[in-house]
Amino acid sequence: MQDRAYLKCIDEQCGAKYPITYTGVECMAGHLLDVKYKDIPPYSLRELFYNRRNPQGSIFNESGVWRFRELLNFCQIDTGDAKMCSKHLVSLDGAEGRLSKPYHMGRVAEFVGLNSENLWLQPEGYNPSGSFKDNGMATAVTHAKMVGAKKIVCASTGNTSASAGMFAANEGMACDVYIPSGQIAPGKLSQAYQFGTQIVKIDGNFDDALDQSLRDTKENNGYTVNSVNPFRIEGQKTIPYRALEYLGWEPPDWIVYPGGALGNTSSCGKALMELYDWGWIKKIPRIAVINSKGASTLSDLYNGSFEGEKLRWNQGKPNIELIHRYYQSLDEQKKRPNTKATAIQIGRPANILKGLRALEFTNGIVDTVTDAQMLDGMSAVGLNGFDCEMASGATVAGIKKLTSCGIIKKDDSVVGILTGRQKDPMLPVEYHNNPENLFARPPKD
Ligand SMILES: *Cc1c(COP(=O)(O)O)cnc(C)c1O
């Protein structure tokens, strides 16, 4: 075993060899060293590499979305045939979802008050455009291609436009993105420009941008890729698939998400309903959705703080009038969603009904956290060598809040989804320069 790898002097004449445990950086004569590898008979290194590797060399087996393609085969193709897959399935060379899986993060566990063995966090920021949106965009753009769409359209708090722009550029499609002006992180806006999208600035918030984009799409024959599109939801099912696959299909007690337009909540619910139906899982994890205090539509309605009624899916008969009255009261009071976590600064979650269905099936709960709590959550993730954006910090802050009030029990197992990578670079800089912040490490002069 030990001598399959060794160190060797780069000087041909000298050629001194050292064991791999040698810690010097030069040979006795002062020449630099190389690390060398030997074949392991009867195989060559090349044979070993290819035997272990994905044997068909198919990007669709590597993709974190398409390796579950039998479970989202809306193209109705023979999924074993690689040629057919590459004709139909949209993929960024297999990169979507490939690196995001659950990780233990000790510093976060300590912060939220759980044992590290019971807590996993899944960084969806490890997607090629930097957020979980790539999971659903791969499938939505696949459907757009299937129906011959020439242009995809979305409204965005930032990450949707980055993801849509990336896939559109890769597929040679046009892409229009409706963006609430001044309310999007600089890193996200710059991606939309860089991928060559047509930006449409909306003087309003995300909810206004979505309304406008849906109206324009109808008139101009575009194809909407917001999470109201059911094919987005199909791809996002792979987020819980990957978590469950990693856990050997033994569901955790909880799956925790930040709540914005509620596409994630909806897709997680659908994935669990299907897996349960198919007998693939026996236990149903509870979904916890964490709203920002400044954009708390779902929490207000679900927990009965509006008109005292707790809004429920109610087996398919939700009180839709209650939702309308809530929106009306927001308008009357001129109350706009308001949080620094722009990705979840949404007042009218487009998927609220599918979200309620998911909460009913999983006996889910909804809670809120403050901006300060989200920033601490985001910073705790950073201390484990992972980065995430402020909205993802809601997951950590929510787990902490639910654990400290005993809803999440000390020995419950929890998977938290970190929805996106940091794209607002000044946020951590500001956080750490203020010594009053919990995890702040201000610079030295
Ligand atoms: C889009 C987004 C959300 C909100 O997700 P929904 O599925 O709309 O609830 C949360 N975090 C990040 C980073 C996002 O990009």
Coordinates of C-alpha atoms in Angstrom, one line a residue, residues 147-343:
V147 CA -42.6 23.1 -26.8
G148 CA -40.3 25.1 -29.2
A149 CA -40.1 28.3 -27.1
K150 CA -37.8 31.0 -28.5
K151 CA -37.7 33.2 -25.5
I152 CA -37.9 32.5 -21.8
V153 CA -39.2 35.2 -19.4
C154 CA -39.0 35.7 -15.6
A155 CA -39.4 38.1 -12.8
S156 CA -36.7 37.9 -10.3
T157 CA -35.3 38.9 -6.9
G158 CA -32.0 38.0 -8.6
N159 CA -31.2 34.3 -8.5
T160 CA -33.9 33.3 -10.9
S161 CA -32.6 35.7 -13.5
A162 CA -29.0 34.5 -13.1
S163 CA -30.1 30.9 -13.5
A164 CA -32.5 31.6 -16.4
G165 CA -29.9 33.7 -18.2
M166 CA -27.2 31.0 -17.8
F167 CA -29.3 28.2 -19.3
A168 CA -30.8 30.5 -22.0
A169 CA -27.3 31.5 -23.1
N170 CA -26.2 27.9 -23.2
E171 CA -29.2 26.9 -25.3
G172 CA -29.1 29.9 -27.6
M173 CA -32.5 31.2 -26.4
A174 CA -33.5 34.8 -25.7
C175 CA -34.2 35.7 -22.1
D176 CA -36.1 38.7 -20.6
V177 CA -35.8 39.3 -16.9
Y178 CA -38.1 41.7 -14.9
I179 CA -36.2 43.1 -12.0
P180 CA -37.5 45.4 -9.1
S181 CA -35.1 48.3 -9.5
G182 CA -32.7 48.9 -6.6
Q183 CA -33.8 45.7 -4.8
I184 CA -31.4 43.1 -6.1
A185 CA -28.0 42.1 -4.9
P186 CA -25.2 43.4 -7.1
G187 CA -23.7 39.9 -7.7
K188 CA -27.0 38.7 -9.1
L189 CA -27.7 41.7 -11.3
S190 CA -24.2 41.4 -12.8
Q191 CA -24.9 37.8 -13.7
A192 CA -28.0 38.8 -15.6
Y193 CA -26.0 41.3 -17.6
Q194 CA -23.1 38.9 -18.2
F195 CA -25.3 36.1 -19.5
G196 CA -26.8 38.5 -22.0
T197 CA -30.4 38.7 -20.8
Q198 CA -32.6 41.6 -21.7
I199 CA -33.2 43.4 -18.3
V200 CA -36.6 45.1 -17.8
K201 CA -36.5 47.4 -14.8
I202 CA -39.7 47.6 -12.8
D203 CA -40.5 50.5 -10.6
G204 CA -41.9 48.4 -7.8
N205 CA -41.2 45.3 -5.8
F206 CA -40.9 41.6 -6.9
D207 CA -44.7 41.1 -6.7
D208 CA -45.2 44.0 -9.2
A209 CA -42.4 42.6 -11.4
L210 CA -44.0 39.2 -11.5
D211 CA -47.4 40.6 -12.4
Q212 CA -45.9 42.7 -15.2
S213 CA -43.8 39.8 -16.6
L214 CA -46.8 37.4 -16.6
R215 CA -48.9 40.0 -18.5
D216 CA -46.1 40.7 -21.1
T217 CA -45.4 36.9 -21.6
K218 CA -49.0 36.3 -22.5
E219 CA -49.0 39.1 -25.1
N220 CA -45.6 38.2 -26.6
N221 CA -45.5 34.4 -26.8
G222 CA -42.8 34.1 -24.2
Y223 CA -42.3 31.2 -21.9
T224 CA -42.5 31.9 -18.1
V225 CA -39.8 30.2 -15.9
N226 CA -40.9 31.5 -12.5
S227 CA -41.8 28.9 -10.0
V228 CA -45.5 29.1 -11.0
N229 CA -44.3 27.0 -13.9
P230 CA -44.9 23.4 -12.8
F231 CA -41.8 22.1 -14.5
R232 CA -39.6 24.3 -12.2
I233 CA -41.2 22.4 -9.3
E234 CA -40.3 19.0 -10.9
G235 CA -36.6 19.9 -11.0
Q236 CA -36.6 21.3 -7.5
K237 CA -37.9 17.9 -6.2
T238 CA -34.3 16.8 -6.6
I239 CA -33.2 18.9 -3.6
P240 CA -35.0 16.6 -1.2
Y241 CA -34.1 13.6 -3.4
R242 CA -30.4 14.3 -3.0
A243 CA -30.8 14.8 0.8
L244 CA -32.7 11.6 1.2
E245 CA -30.4 9.6 -1.1
Y246 CA -27.5 10.7 1.0
L247 CA -29.3 9.6 4.1
G248 CA -30.0 6.2 2.6
W249 CA -33.7 7.2 2.1
E250 CA -34.1 7.3 5.9
P251 CA -36.1 10.6 6.2
P252 CA -35.0 13.1 8.8
D253 CA -37.5 14.5 11.3
W254 CA -37.4 18.0 9.7
I255 CA -36.6 19.7 6.5
V256 CA -36.2 23.4 6.8
Y257 CA -36.4 26.1 4.1
P258 CA -36.5 29.9 3.9
G259 CA -39.9 30.9 2.4
G260 CA -40.2 33.3 -0.5
A261 CA -42.5 32.5 -3.4
L262 CA -42.8 29.0 -1.9
G263 CA -41.6 27.0 -4.9
N264 CA -39.2 25.1 -2.6
T265 CA -41.9 24.3 -0.1
S266 CA -44.2 23.1 -2.9
S267 CA -41.6 21.0 -4.6
C268 CA -40.4 19.4 -1.3
G269 CA -44.0 18.5 -0.5
K270 CA -44.6 17.0 -3.9
A271 CA -41.4 15.0 -3.8
L272 CA -42.4 13.6 -0.4
M273 CA -46.0 12.9 -1.4
E274 CA -44.7 10.9 -4.4
L275 CA -42.0 9.0 -2.6
Y276 CA -44.5 8.1 0.1
D277 CA -47.1 7.0 -2.5
W278 CA -44.5 4.8 -4.2
G279 CA -43.6 3.2 -0.9
W280 CA -40.1 4.5 -1.2
I281 CA -40.2 6.2 2.2
K282 CA -42.3 5.2 5.2
K283 CA -41.9 8.3 7.3
I284 CA -42.9 11.8 6.4
P285 CA -40.5 14.5 7.5
R286 CA -42.1 17.8 8.8
I287 CA -41.4 20.8 6.6
A288 CA -40.6 24.1 8.5
V289 CA -40.8 27.2 6.4
I290 CA -39.0 30.3 7.7
N291 CA -40.3 33.7 6.6
S292 CA -38.5 37.0 7.2
K293 CA -40.4 39.1 9.8
G294 CA -40.6 41.8 7.2
A295 CA -42.2 39.6 4.6
S296 CA -44.4 37.2 6.6
T297 CA -47.5 36.6 4.5
L298 CA -47.4 32.8 4.9
S299 CA -46.6 33.0 8.6
D300 CA -49.4 35.6 9.3
L301 CA -52.0 33.5 7.5
Y302 CA -50.9 30.1 8.6
N303 CA -50.6 31.1 12.3
G304 CA -53.8 33.0 12.4
S305 CA -52.4 36.4 13.1
F306 CA -54.7 37.9 10.4
E307 CA -58.5 37.8 11.3
G308 CA -57.7 35.0 13.8
E309 CA -58.2 32.2 11.2
K310 CA -55.5 29.7 10.6
L311 CA -55.2 29.3 6.8
R312 CA -55.0 25.6 5.8
W313 CA -55.0 23.6 2.6
N314 CA -58.1 22.0 4.1
Q315 CA -58.0 19.0 1.9
G316 CA -58.1 21.1 -1.3
K317 CA -60.6 23.7 0.0
P318 CA -58.4 26.5 1.3
N319 CA -60.1 29.8 2.2
I320 CA -58.9 31.8 -0.8
E321 CA -61.0 34.8 0.2
L322 CA -58.9 35.1 3.4
I323 CA -55.8 35.3 1.2
H324 CA -57.4 38.0 -0.9
R325 CA -58.5 40.0 2.1
Y326 CA -54.9 39.8 3.5
Y327 CA -53.5 41.2 0.2
Q328 CA -56.1 43.9 0.2
S329 CA -55.2 44.9 3.7
L330 CA -51.5 45.1 2.7
D331 CA -52.4 47.4 -0.1
E332 CA -54.7 49.5 2.1
Q333 CA -52.0 50.0 4.7
K334 CA -49.4 50.5 1.9
K335 CA -47.4 47.8 3.6
R336 CA -44.6 46.5 1.4
P337 CA -42.4 43.5 2.1
N338 CA -39.3 44.8 3.8
T339 CA -36.1 42.8 4.6
K340 CA -32.5 43.1 3.7
A341 CA -32.8 39.4 2.6
T342 CA -34.1 40.4 -0.9
A343 CA -34.4 36.8 -2.1

